Amino acid sequence: MSAHVVVIDATARRATIKTTPGKHLTDILHEACSKLGYNSSQYGLKHNRKQLDLSLSFRLSGLSSGAKLELVQASRSPSVVTVGLQLPESEARGAPNGRILDKFPSTTTLWLVLRKFEAGVAGSNQTRNLTSRAVPSTDSAEGGAGRLYYEIPVLQILEREVSSFTDLQKTLAQLGYNSGNVLMRLSFRRTEQPIEEAMVQIGEFFKTDDEAPPKQDTSVALPTEATGAKGEEAVEQPSDTSQSEPASVPAASSESP
Protein backbone atom coordinates (compact mmCIF):
# COMPACT_ATOMS: atom_id res chain seq x y z
CA MET A 1 0.00 0.00 0.00
CA SER A 2 1.31 3.47 -0.85
CA ALA A 3 2.22 5.87 1.93
CA HIS A 4 -0.60 8.02 3.27
CA VAL A 5 -1.55 10.30 6.14
CA VAL A 6 -4.92 10.97 7.75
CA VAL A 7 -5.92 14.61 8.31
CA ILE A 8 -8.59 15.16 10.97
CA ASP A 9 -10.52 18.41 11.45
CA ALA A 10 -12.13 19.85 14.58
CA THR A 11 -15.37 17.93 13.96
CA ALA A 12 -13.48 14.61 13.64
CA ARG A 13 -14.03 14.42 9.87
CA ARG A 14 -11.17 12.65 8.14
CA ALA A 15 -9.38 12.94 4.82
CA THR A 16 -6.90 10.28 3.75
CA ILE A 17 -4.14 11.75 1.58
CA LYS A 18 -1.73 9.62 -0.43
CA THR A 19 1.83 10.84 -0.29
CA THR A 20 5.35 10.25 -1.61
CA PRO A 21 8.74 11.01 -0.04
CA GLY A 22 9.11 14.18 -2.13
CA LYS A 23 5.60 15.51 -1.53
CA HIS A 24 5.53 18.70 0.51
CA LEU A 25 3.35 19.12 3.57
CA THR A 26 1.82 22.21 1.98
CA ASP A 27 0.49 19.99 -0.81
CA ILE A 28 -0.90 17.53 1.75
CA LEU A 29 -2.62 20.45 3.50
CA HIS A 30 -4.11 21.76 0.23
CA GLU A 31 -5.49 18.34 -0.71
CA ALA A 32 -6.96 17.77 2.75
CA CYS A 33 -8.62 21.19 2.81
CA SER A 34 -10.03 20.60 -0.66
CA LYS A 35 -11.60 17.33 0.45
CA LEU A 36 -12.93 18.77 3.70
CA GLY A 37 -14.13 22.07 2.24
CA TYR A 38 -11.70 24.52 3.87
CA ASN A 39 -9.52 27.35 2.61
CA SER A 40 -5.99 26.02 3.01
CA SER A 41 -4.54 29.52 3.48
CA GLN A 42 -6.33 29.70 6.84
CA TYR A 43 -5.14 26.36 8.25
CA GLY A 44 -2.05 24.48 9.35
CA LEU A 45 -1.19 20.96 10.48
CA LYS A 46 -0.16 19.51 13.84
CA HIS A 47 1.17 16.09 14.77
CA ASN A 48 1.12 14.98 18.39
CA ARG A 49 0.18 18.57 19.32
CA LYS A 50 3.29 19.98 17.63
CA GLN A 51 2.99 22.43 14.75
CA LEU A 52 4.43 21.02 11.53
CA ASP A 53 6.79 22.93 9.27
CA LEU A 54 4.78 22.94 6.04
CA SER A 55 7.80 23.87 3.94
CA LEU A 56 9.28 20.38 4.45
CA SER A 57 8.79 17.37 2.24
CA PHE A 58 7.21 14.23 3.70
CA ARG A 59 10.66 12.59 3.72
CA LEU A 60 12.18 15.34 5.87
CA SER A 61 9.18 15.85 8.15
CA GLY A 62 9.83 12.79 10.31
CA LEU A 63 6.29 11.52 9.73
CA SER A 64 5.56 7.88 8.98
CA SER A 65 2.89 6.39 6.75
CA GLY A 66 -0.49 6.37 8.45
CA ALA A 67 0.32 9.37 10.66
CA LYS A 68 -2.74 11.20 11.98
CA LEU A 69 -2.49 14.95 11.51
CA GLU A 70 -4.66 17.58 13.12
CA LEU A 71 -6.07 20.38 10.97
CA VAL A 72 -5.79 23.60 12.97
CA GLN A 73 -6.69 27.20 12.23
CA ALA A 74 -3.70 29.38 11.48
CA SER A 75 -3.10 32.87 12.81
CA ARG A 76 -4.97 35.52 10.85
CA SER A 77 -2.18 38.07 11.24
CA PRO A 78 0.60 37.93 8.64
CA SER A 79 3.99 37.12 10.11
CA VAL A 80 7.40 38.27 8.92
CA VAL A 81 9.70 36.07 6.82
CA THR A 82 13.31 36.93 6.00
CA VAL A 83 13.97 36.09 2.35
CA GLY A 84 17.45 35.67 0.93
CA LEU A 85 17.69 35.66 -2.87
CA GLN A 86 20.82 34.10 -4.36
CA LEU A 87 21.33 35.82 -7.71
CA PRO A 88 22.77 34.38 -10.92
CA GLU A 89 26.08 35.86 -12.03
CA SER A 90 24.53 38.25 -14.55
CA GLU A 91 22.52 40.02 -11.84
CA ALA A 92 24.87 39.64 -8.86
CA ARG A 93 26.94 42.79 -9.27
CA GLY A 94 26.78 44.95 -6.18
CA ALA A 95 25.31 42.17 -4.03
CA PRO A 96 27.59 40.81 -1.27
CA ASN A 97 28.25 37.12 -2.05
CA GLY A 98 25.73 37.45 -4.88
CA ARG A 99 22.86 37.55 -2.39
CA ILE A 100 20.25 40.15 -1.42
CA LEU A 101 18.13 39.98 1.69
CA ASP A 102 14.95 41.57 3.05
CA LYS A 103 11.87 40.92 5.16
CA PHE A 104 8.38 40.34 3.76
CA PRO A 105 4.92 39.60 5.17
CA SER A 106 4.09 35.90 4.84
CA THR A 107 1.16 36.88 2.59
CA THR A 108 3.54 38.20 -0.12
CA THR A 109 3.54 36.28 -3.41
CA LEU A 110 6.80 34.99 -4.84
CA TRP A 111 6.28 37.18 -7.90
CA LEU A 112 5.96 40.30 -5.76
CA VAL A 113 9.09 39.31 -3.83
CA LEU A 114 10.96 39.22 -7.16
CA ARG A 115 9.42 42.50 -8.31
CA LYS A 116 10.43 44.31 -5.11
CA PHE A 117 13.98 43.00 -5.32
CA GLU A 118 14.00 43.92 -9.00
CA ALA A 119 12.83 47.49 -8.43
CA GLY A 120 15.38 48.11 -5.67
CA VAL A 121 12.74 48.77 -3.01
CA ALA A 122 13.86 45.61 -1.19
CA GLY A 123 17.32 44.21 -0.63
CA SER A 124 19.26 47.21 -1.95
CA ASN A 125 18.79 50.40 -3.92
CA GLN A 126 20.04 48.77 -7.10
CA THR A 127 17.56 47.91 -9.86
CA ARG A 128 17.82 44.60 -11.69
CA ASN A 129 16.08 42.68 -14.45
CA LEU A 130 14.50 39.57 -12.93
CA THR A 131 11.03 39.24 -14.49
CA SER A 132 11.12 40.63 -18.03
CA ARG A 133 14.13 39.00 -19.63
CA ALA A 134 14.37 37.78 -23.21
CA VAL A 135 16.86 35.89 -25.35
CA PRO A 136 17.05 35.86 -29.16
CA SER A 137 16.28 32.84 -31.28
CA THR A 138 19.04 31.60 -33.53
CA ASP A 139 16.79 29.22 -35.45
CA SER A 140 15.11 30.67 -38.51
CA ALA A 141 12.48 27.91 -38.28
CA GLU A 142 11.19 29.47 -35.07
CA GLY A 143 9.99 32.60 -36.81
CA GLY A 144 13.19 34.30 -37.78
CA ALA A 145 16.63 34.49 -36.23
CA GLY A 146 16.77 37.19 -33.60
CA ARG A 147 13.16 36.93 -32.44
CA LEU A 148 13.00 37.41 -28.68
CA TYR A 149 11.72 34.66 -26.42
CA TYR A 150 10.82 35.09 -22.77
CA GLU A 151 13.10 33.85 -19.98
CA ILE A 152 11.01 32.92 -16.96
CA PRO A 153 12.50 33.27 -13.47
CA VAL A 154 13.01 29.89 -11.77
CA LEU A 155 13.27 29.64 -7.98
CA GLN A 156 14.86 26.69 -6.19
CA ILE A 157 13.63 26.58 -2.59
CA LEU A 158 15.08 23.61 -0.72
CA GLU A 159 13.75 20.61 -2.69
CA ARG A 160 11.05 22.58 -4.50
CA GLU A 161 11.39 24.20 -7.91
CA VAL A 162 9.05 27.05 -8.78
CA SER A 163 9.04 27.63 -12.52
CA SER A 164 5.56 28.64 -13.69
CA PHE A 165 3.39 31.73 -13.46
CA THR A 166 0.84 29.70 -11.49
CA ASP A 167 3.37 28.74 -8.82
CA LEU A 168 4.83 32.24 -8.68
CA GLN A 169 1.38 33.48 -7.61
CA LYS A 170 1.69 31.49 -4.38
CA THR A 171 2.49 33.31 -1.17
CA LEU A 172 5.30 32.53 1.23
CA ALA A 173 2.72 31.15 3.66
CA GLN A 174 1.25 28.87 1.01
CA LEU A 175 4.69 27.32 0.62
CA GLY A 176 4.88 26.83 4.38
CA TYR A 177 7.00 29.86 5.28
CA ASN A 178 5.30 31.72 8.11
CA SER A 179 8.39 32.82 10.05
CA GLY A 180 12.15 32.52 10.12
CA ASN A 181 14.43 32.52 7.07
CA VAL A 182 14.17 31.10 3.57
CA LEU A 183 16.83 31.01 0.88
CA MET A 184 15.74 31.09 -2.76
CA ARG A 185 18.16 30.42 -5.62
CA LEU A 186 17.27 32.26 -8.80
CA SER A 187 17.98 31.17 -12.35
CA PHE A 188 16.35 31.86 -15.73
CA ARG A 189 14.91 29.43 -18.25
CA ARG A 190 14.10 30.19 -21.85
CA THR A 191 10.50 29.48 -22.82
CA GLU A 192 8.99 28.99 -26.27
CA GLN A 193 6.86 32.08 -25.75
CA PRO A 194 7.65 35.33 -27.59
CA ILE A 195 8.42 38.14 -25.16
CA GLU A 196 5.43 40.27 -26.24
CA GLU A 197 3.02 37.38 -25.53
CA ALA A 198 4.66 36.75 -22.18
CA MET A 199 4.18 40.38 -21.14
CA VAL A 200 0.45 40.12 -21.90
CA GLN A 201 0.18 36.89 -19.91
CA ILE A 202 2.05 38.43 -16.99
CA GLY A 203 -0.46 41.28 -16.94
CA GLU A 204 -3.29 38.75 -16.75
CA PHE A 205 -1.73 36.54 -14.10
CA PHE A 206 -0.54 39.27 -11.77
CA LYS A 207 -3.09 42.04 -12.30
CA THR A 208 -4.29 41.66 -8.68
CA ASP A 209 -0.81 42.31 -7.26
CA ASP A 210 -0.09 45.58 -5.50
CA GLU A 211 2.01 46.77 -8.41
CA ALA A 212 1.85 47.05 -12.17
CA PRO A 213 3.18 44.23 -14.36
CA PRO A 214 6.74 44.75 -15.64
CA LYS A 215 7.06 46.72 -18.82
CA GLN A 216 8.47 44.85 -21.80
CA ASP A 217 12.25 44.97 -21.91
CA THR A 218 13.30 45.43 -25.52
CA SER A 219 16.94 44.57 -24.88
CA VAL A 220 18.28 41.04 -24.72
CA ALA A 221 19.49 39.15 -21.67
CA LEU A 222 22.24 36.61 -21.91
CA PRO A 223 21.25 33.11 -20.60
CA THR A 224 22.76 32.43 -17.19
CA GLU A 225 22.79 29.65 -14.66
CA ALA A 226 22.14 29.91 -10.97
CA THR A 227 24.88 29.02 -8.52
CA GLY A 228 24.93 25.38 -7.50
CA ALA A 229 25.09 25.43 -3.70
CA LYS A 230 22.47 23.50 -1.81
CA GLY A 231 19.19 25.22 -0.91
CA GLU A 232 19.54 24.13 2.73
CA GLU A 233 22.31 26.67 3.25
CA ALA A 234 21.38 29.17 5.94
CA VAL A 235 20.51 32.73 4.93
CA GLU A 236 23.41 35.07 5.63
CA GLN A 237 23.09 38.75 6.51
CA PRO A 238 24.91 40.86 3.88
CA SER A 239 27.81 42.80 5.34
CA ASP A 240 26.86 46.01 3.56
CA THR A 241 24.37 47.58 1.19
CA SER A 242 25.79 48.36 -2.21
CA GLN A 243 24.58 51.25 -4.30
CA SER A 244 26.73 50.61 -7.34
CA GLU A 245 25.49 50.96 -10.89
CA PRO A 246 23.38 48.11 -12.38
CA ALA A 247 25.33 45.21 -13.84
CA SER A 248 26.64 45.79 -17.32
CA VAL A 249 24.78 42.98 -19.01
CA PRO A 250 22.81 43.16 -22.29
CA ALA A 251 19.46 43.16 -20.49
CA ALA A 252 18.40 46.48 -19.00
CA SER A 253 16.68 46.51 -15.66
CA SER A 254 12.93 46.78 -15.78
CA GLU A 255 11.33 50.00 -14.62
CA SER A 256 10.16 50.32 -11.10
CA PRO A 257 6.42 49.92 -10.61
CSV table of C-alpha atoms in Angstrom, one decimal:
chain,number,residue,atom,x,y,z
A,1,MET,CA,0.0,0.0,0.0
A,2,SER,CA,1.3,3.5,-0.8
A,3,ALA,CA,2.2,5.9,1.9
A,4,HIS,CA,-0.6,8.0,3.3
A,5,VAL,CA,-1.6,10.3,6.1
A,6,VAL,CA,-4.9,11.0,7.7
A,7,VAL,CA,-5.9,14.6,8.3
A,8,ILE,CA,-8.6,15.2,11.0
A,9,ASP,CA,-10.5,18.4,11.5
A,10,ALA,CA,-12.1,19.8,14.6
A,11,THR,CA,-15.4,17.9,14.0
A,12,ALA,CA,-13.5,14.6,13.6
A,13,ARG,CA,-14.0,14.4,9.9
A,14,ARG,CA,-11.2,12.7,8.1
A,15,ALA,CA,-9.4,12.9,4.8
A,16,THR,CA,-6.9,10.3,3.7
A,17,ILE,CA,-4.1,11.8,1.6
A,18,LYS,CA,-1.7,9.6,-0.4
A,19,THR,CA,1.8,10.8,-0.3
A,20,THR,CA,5.3,10.2,-1.6
A,21,PRO,CA,8.7,11.0,0.0
A,22,GLY,CA,9.1,14.2,-2.1
A,23,LYS,CA,5.6,15.5,-1.5
A,24,HIS,CA,5.5,18.7,0.5
A,25,LEU,CA,3.3,19.1,3.6
A,26,THR,CA,1.8,22.2,2.0
A,27,ASP,CA,0.5,20.0,-0.8
A,28,ILE,CA,-0.9,17.5,1.7
A,29,LEU,CA,-2.6,20.4,3.5
A,30,HIS,CA,-4.1,21.8,0.2
A,31,GLU,CA,-5.5,18.3,-0.7
A,32,ALA,CA,-7.0,17.8,2.7
A,33,CYS,CA,-8.6,21.2,2.8
A,34,SER,CA,-10.0,20.6,-0.7
A,35,LYS,CA,-11.6,17.3,0.4
A,36,LEU,CA,-12.9,18.8,3.7
A,37,GLY,CA,-14.1,22.1,2.2
A,38,TYR,CA,-11.7,24.5,3.9
A,39,ASN,CA,-9.5,27.4,2.6
A,40,SER,CA,-6.0,26.0,3.0
A,41,SER,CA,-4.5,29.5,3.5
A,42,GLN,CA,-6.3,29.7,6.8
A,43,TYR,CA,-5.1,26.4,8.2
A,44,GLY,CA,-2.1,24.5,9.4
A,45,LEU,CA,-1.2,21.0,10.5
A,46,LYS,CA,-0.2,19.5,13.8
A,47,HIS,CA,1.2,16.1,14.8
A,48,ASN,CA,1.1,15.0,18.4
A,49,ARG,CA,0.2,18.6,19.3
A,50,LYS,CA,3.3,20.0,17.6
A,51,GLN,CA,3.0,22.4,14.7
A,52,LEU,CA,4.4,21.0,11.5
A,53,ASP,CA,6.8,22.9,9.3
A,54,LEU,CA,4.8,22.9,6.0
A,55,SER,CA,7.8,23.9,3.9
A,56,LEU,CA,9.3,20.4,4.5
A,57,SER,CA,8.8,17.4,2.2
A,58,PHE,CA,7.2,14.2,3.7
A,59,ARG,CA,10.7,12.6,3.7
A,60,LEU,CA,12.2,15.3,5.9
A,61,SER,CA,9.2,15.9,8.2
A,62,GLY,CA,9.8,12.8,10.3
A,63,LEU,CA,6.3,11.5,9.7
A,64,SER,CA,5.6,7.9,9.0
A,65,SER,CA,2.9,6.4,6.7
A,66,GLY,CA,-0.5,6.4,8.4
A,67,ALA,CA,0.3,9.4,10.7
A,68,LYS,CA,-2.7,11.2,12.0
A,69,LEU,CA,-2.5,15.0,11.5
A,70,GLU,CA,-4.7,17.6,13.1
A,71,LEU,CA,-6.1,20.4,11.0
A,72,VAL,CA,-5.8,23.6,13.0
A,73,GLN,CA,-6.7,27.2,12.2
A,74,ALA,CA,-3.7,29.4,11.5
A,75,SER,CA,-3.1,32.9,12.8
A,76,ARG,CA,-5.0,35.5,10.8
A,77,SER,CA,-2.2,38.1,11.2
A,78,PRO,CA,0.6,37.9,8.6
A,79,SER,CA,4.0,37.1,10.1
A,80,VAL,CA,7.4,38.3,8.9
A,81,VAL,CA,9.7,36.1,6.8
A,82,THR,CA,13.3,36.9,6.0
A,83,VAL,CA,14.0,36.1,2.4
A,84,GLY,CA,17.5,35.7,0.9
A,85,LEU,CA,17.7,35.7,-2.9
A,86,GLN,CA,20.8,34.1,-4.4
A,87,LEU,CA,21.3,35.8,-7.7
A,88,PRO,CA,22.8,34.4,-10.9
A,89,GLU,CA,26.1,35.9,-12.0
A,90,SER,CA,24.5,38.2,-14.5
A,91,GLU,CA,22.5,40.0,-11.8
A,92,ALA,CA,24.9,39.6,-8.9
A,93,ARG,CA,26.9,42.8,-9.3
A,94,GLY,CA,26.8,45.0,-6.2
A,95,ALA,CA,25.3,42.2,-4.0
A,96,PRO,CA,27.6,40.8,-1.3
A,97,ASN,CA,28.3,37.1,-2.0
A,98,GLY,CA,25.7,37.4,-4.9
A,99,ARG,CA,22.9,37.6,-2.4
A,100,ILE,CA,20.2,40.1,-1.4
A,101,LEU,CA,18.1,40.0,1.7
A,102,ASP,CA,15.0,41.6,3.1
A,103,LYS,CA,11.9,40.9,5.2
A,104,PHE,CA,8.4,40.3,3.8
A,105,PRO,CA,4.9,39.6,5.2
A,106,SER,CA,4.1,35.9,4.8
A,107,THR,CA,1.2,36.9,2.6
A,108,THR,CA,3.5,38.2,-0.1
A,109,THR,CA,3.5,36.3,-3.4
A,110,LEU,CA,6.8,35.0,-4.8
A,111,TRP,CA,6.3,37.2,-7.9
A,112,LEU,CA,6.0,40.3,-5.8
A,113,VAL,CA,9.1,39.3,-3.8
A,114,LEU,CA,11.0,39.2,-7.2
A,115,ARG,CA,9.4,42.5,-8.3
A,116,LYS,CA,10.4,44.3,-5.1
A,117,PHE,CA,14.0,43.0,-5.3
A,118,GLU,CA,14.0,43.9,-9.0
A,119,ALA,CA,12.8,47.5,-8.4
A,120,GLY,CA,15.4,48.1,-5.7
A,121,VAL,CA,12.7,48.8,-3.0
A,122,ALA,CA,13.9,45.6,-1.2
A,123,GLY,CA,17.3,44.2,-0.6
A,124,SER,CA,19.3,47.2,-1.9
A,125,ASN,CA,18.8,50.4,-3.9
A,126,GLN,CA,20.0,48.8,-7.1
A,127,THR,CA,17.6,47.9,-9.9
A,128,ARG,CA,17.8,44.6,-11.7
A,129,ASN,CA,16.1,42.7,-14.4
A,130,LEU,CA,14.5,39.6,-12.9
A,131,THR,CA,11.0,39.2,-14.5
A,132,SER,CA,11.1,40.6,-18.0
A,133,ARG,CA,14.1,39.0,-19.6
A,134,ALA,CA,14.4,37.8,-23.2
A,135,VAL,CA,16.9,35.9,-25.3
A,136,PRO,CA,17.0,35.9,-29.2
A,137,SER,CA,16.3,32.8,-31.3
A,138,THR,CA,19.0,31.6,-33.5
A,139,ASP,CA,16.8,29.2,-35.4
A,140,SER,CA,15.1,30.7,-38.5
A,141,ALA,CA,12.5,27.9,-38.3
A,142,GLU,CA,11.2,29.5,-35.1
A,143,GLY,CA,10.0,32.6,-36.8
A,144,GLY,CA,13.2,34.3,-37.8
A,145,ALA,CA,16.6,34.5,-36.2
A,146,GLY,CA,16.8,37.2,-33.6
A,147,ARG,CA,13.2,36.9,-32.4
A,148,LEU,CA,13.0,37.4,-28.7
A,149,TYR,CA,11.7,34.7,-26.4
A,150,TYR,CA,10.8,35.1,-22.8
A,151,GLU,CA,13.1,33.8,-20.0
A,152,ILE,CA,11.0,32.9,-17.0
A,153,PRO,CA,12.5,33.3,-13.5
A,154,VAL,CA,13.0,29.9,-11.8
A,155,LEU,CA,13.3,29.6,-8.0
A,156,GLN,CA,14.9,26.7,-6.2
A,157,ILE,CA,13.6,26.6,-2.6
A,158,LEU,CA,15.1,23.6,-0.7
A,159,GLU,CA,13.7,20.6,-2.7
A,160,ARG,CA,11.1,22.6,-4.5
A,161,GLU,CA,11.4,24.2,-7.9
A,162,VAL,CA,9.0,27.0,-8.8
A,163,SER,CA,9.0,27.6,-12.5
A,164,SER,CA,5.6,28.6,-13.7
A,165,PHE,CA,3.4,31.7,-13.5
A,166,THR,CA,0.8,29.7,-11.5
A,167,ASP,CA,3.4,28.7,-8.8
A,168,LEU,CA,4.8,32.2,-8.7
A,169,GLN,CA,1.4,33.5,-7.6
A,170,LYS,CA,1.7,31.5,-4.4
A,171,THR,CA,2.5,33.3,-1.2
A,172,LEU,CA,5.3,32.5,1.2
A,173,ALA,CA,2.7,31.2,3.7
A,174,GLN,CA,1.2,28.9,1.0
A,175,LEU,CA,4.7,27.3,0.6
A,176,GLY,CA,4.9,26.8,4.4
A,177,TYR,CA,7.0,29.9,5.3
A,178,ASN,CA,5.3,31.7,8.1
A,179,SER,CA,8.4,32.8,10.0
A,180,GLY,CA,12.2,32.5,10.1
A,181,ASN,CA,14.4,32.5,7.1
A,182,VAL,CA,14.2,31.1,3.6
A,183,LEU,CA,16.8,31.0,0.9
A,184,MET,CA,15.7,31.1,-2.8
A,185,ARG,CA,18.2,30.4,-5.6
A,186,LEU,CA,17.3,32.3,-8.8
A,187,SER,CA,18.0,31.2,-12.4
A,188,PHE,CA,16.4,31.9,-15.7
A,189,ARG,CA,14.9,29.4,-18.2
A,190,ARG,CA,14.1,30.2,-21.9
A,191,THR,CA,10.5,29.5,-22.8
A,192,GLU,CA,9.0,29.0,-26.3
A,193,GLN,CA,6.9,32.1,-25.8
A,194,PRO,CA,7.6,35.3,-27.6
A,195,ILE,CA,8.4,38.1,-25.2
A,196,GLU,CA,5.4,40.3,-26.2
A,197,GLU,CA,3.0,37.4,-25.5
A,198,ALA,CA,4.7,36.7,-22.2
A,199,MET,CA,4.2,40.4,-21.1
A,200,VAL,CA,0.5,40.1,-21.9
A,201,GLN,CA,0.2,36.9,-19.9
A,202,ILE,CA,2.1,38.4,-17.0
A,203,GLY,CA,-0.5,41.3,-16.9
A,204,GLU,CA,-3.3,38.7,-16.8
A,205,PHE,CA,-1.7,36.5,-14.1
A,206,PHE,CA,-0.5,39.3,-11.8
A,207,LYS,CA,-3.1,42.0,-12.3
A,208,THR,CA,-4.3,41.7,-8.7
A,209,ASP,CA,-0.8,42.3,-7.3
A,210,ASP,CA,-0.1,45.6,-5.5
A,211,GLU,CA,2.0,46.8,-8.4
A,212,ALA,CA,1.9,47.0,-12.2
A,213,PRO,CA,3.2,44.2,-14.4
A,214,PRO,CA,6.7,44.7,-15.6
A,215,LYS,CA,7.1,46.7,-18.8
A,216,GLN,CA,8.5,44.8,-21.8
A,217,ASP,CA,12.3,45.0,-21.9
A,218,THR,CA,13.3,45.4,-25.5
A,219,SER,CA,16.9,44.6,-24.9
A,220,VAL,CA,18.3,41.0,-24.7
A,221,ALA,CA,19.5,39.2,-21.7
A,222,LEU,CA,22.2,36.6,-21.9
A,223,PRO,CA,21.3,33.1,-20.6
A,224,THR,CA,22.8,32.4,-17.2
A,225,GLU,CA,22.8,29.6,-14.7
A,226,ALA,CA,22.1,29.9,-11.0
A,227,THR,CA,24.9,29.0,-8.5
A,228,GLY,CA,24.9,25.4,-7.5
A,229,ALA,CA,25.1,25.4,-3.7
A,230,LYS,CA,22.5,23.5,-1.8
A,231,GLY,CA,19.2,25.2,-0.9
A,232,GLU,CA,19.5,24.1,2.7
A,233,GLU,CA,22.3,26.7,3.3
A,234,ALA,CA,21.4,29.2,5.9
A,235,VAL,CA,20.5,32.7,4.9
A,236,GLU,CA,23.4,35.1,5.6
A,237,GLN,CA,23.1,38.7,6.5
A,238,PRO,CA,24.9,40.9,3.9
A,239,SER,CA,27.8,42.8,5.3
A,240,ASP,CA,26.9,46.0,3.6
A,241,THR,CA,24.4,47.6,1.2
A,242,SER,CA,25.8,48.4,-2.2
A,243,GLN,CA,24.6,51.3,-4.3
A,244,SER,CA,26.7,50.6,-7.3
A,245,GLU,CA,25.5,51.0,-10.9
A,246,PRO,CA,23.4,48.1,-12.4
A,247,ALA,CA,25.3,45.2,-13.8
A,248,SER,CA,26.6,45.8,-17.3
A,249,VAL,CA,24.8,43.0,-19.0
A,250,PRO,CA,22.8,43.2,-22.3
A,251,ALA,CA,19.5,43.2,-20.5
A,252,ALA,CA,18.4,46.5,-19.0
A,253,SER,CA,16.7,46.5,-15.7
A,254,SER,CA,12.9,46.8,-15.8
A,255,GLU,CA,11.3,50.0,-14.6
A,256,SER,CA,10.2,50.3,-11.1
A,257,PRO,CA,6.4,49.9,-10.6
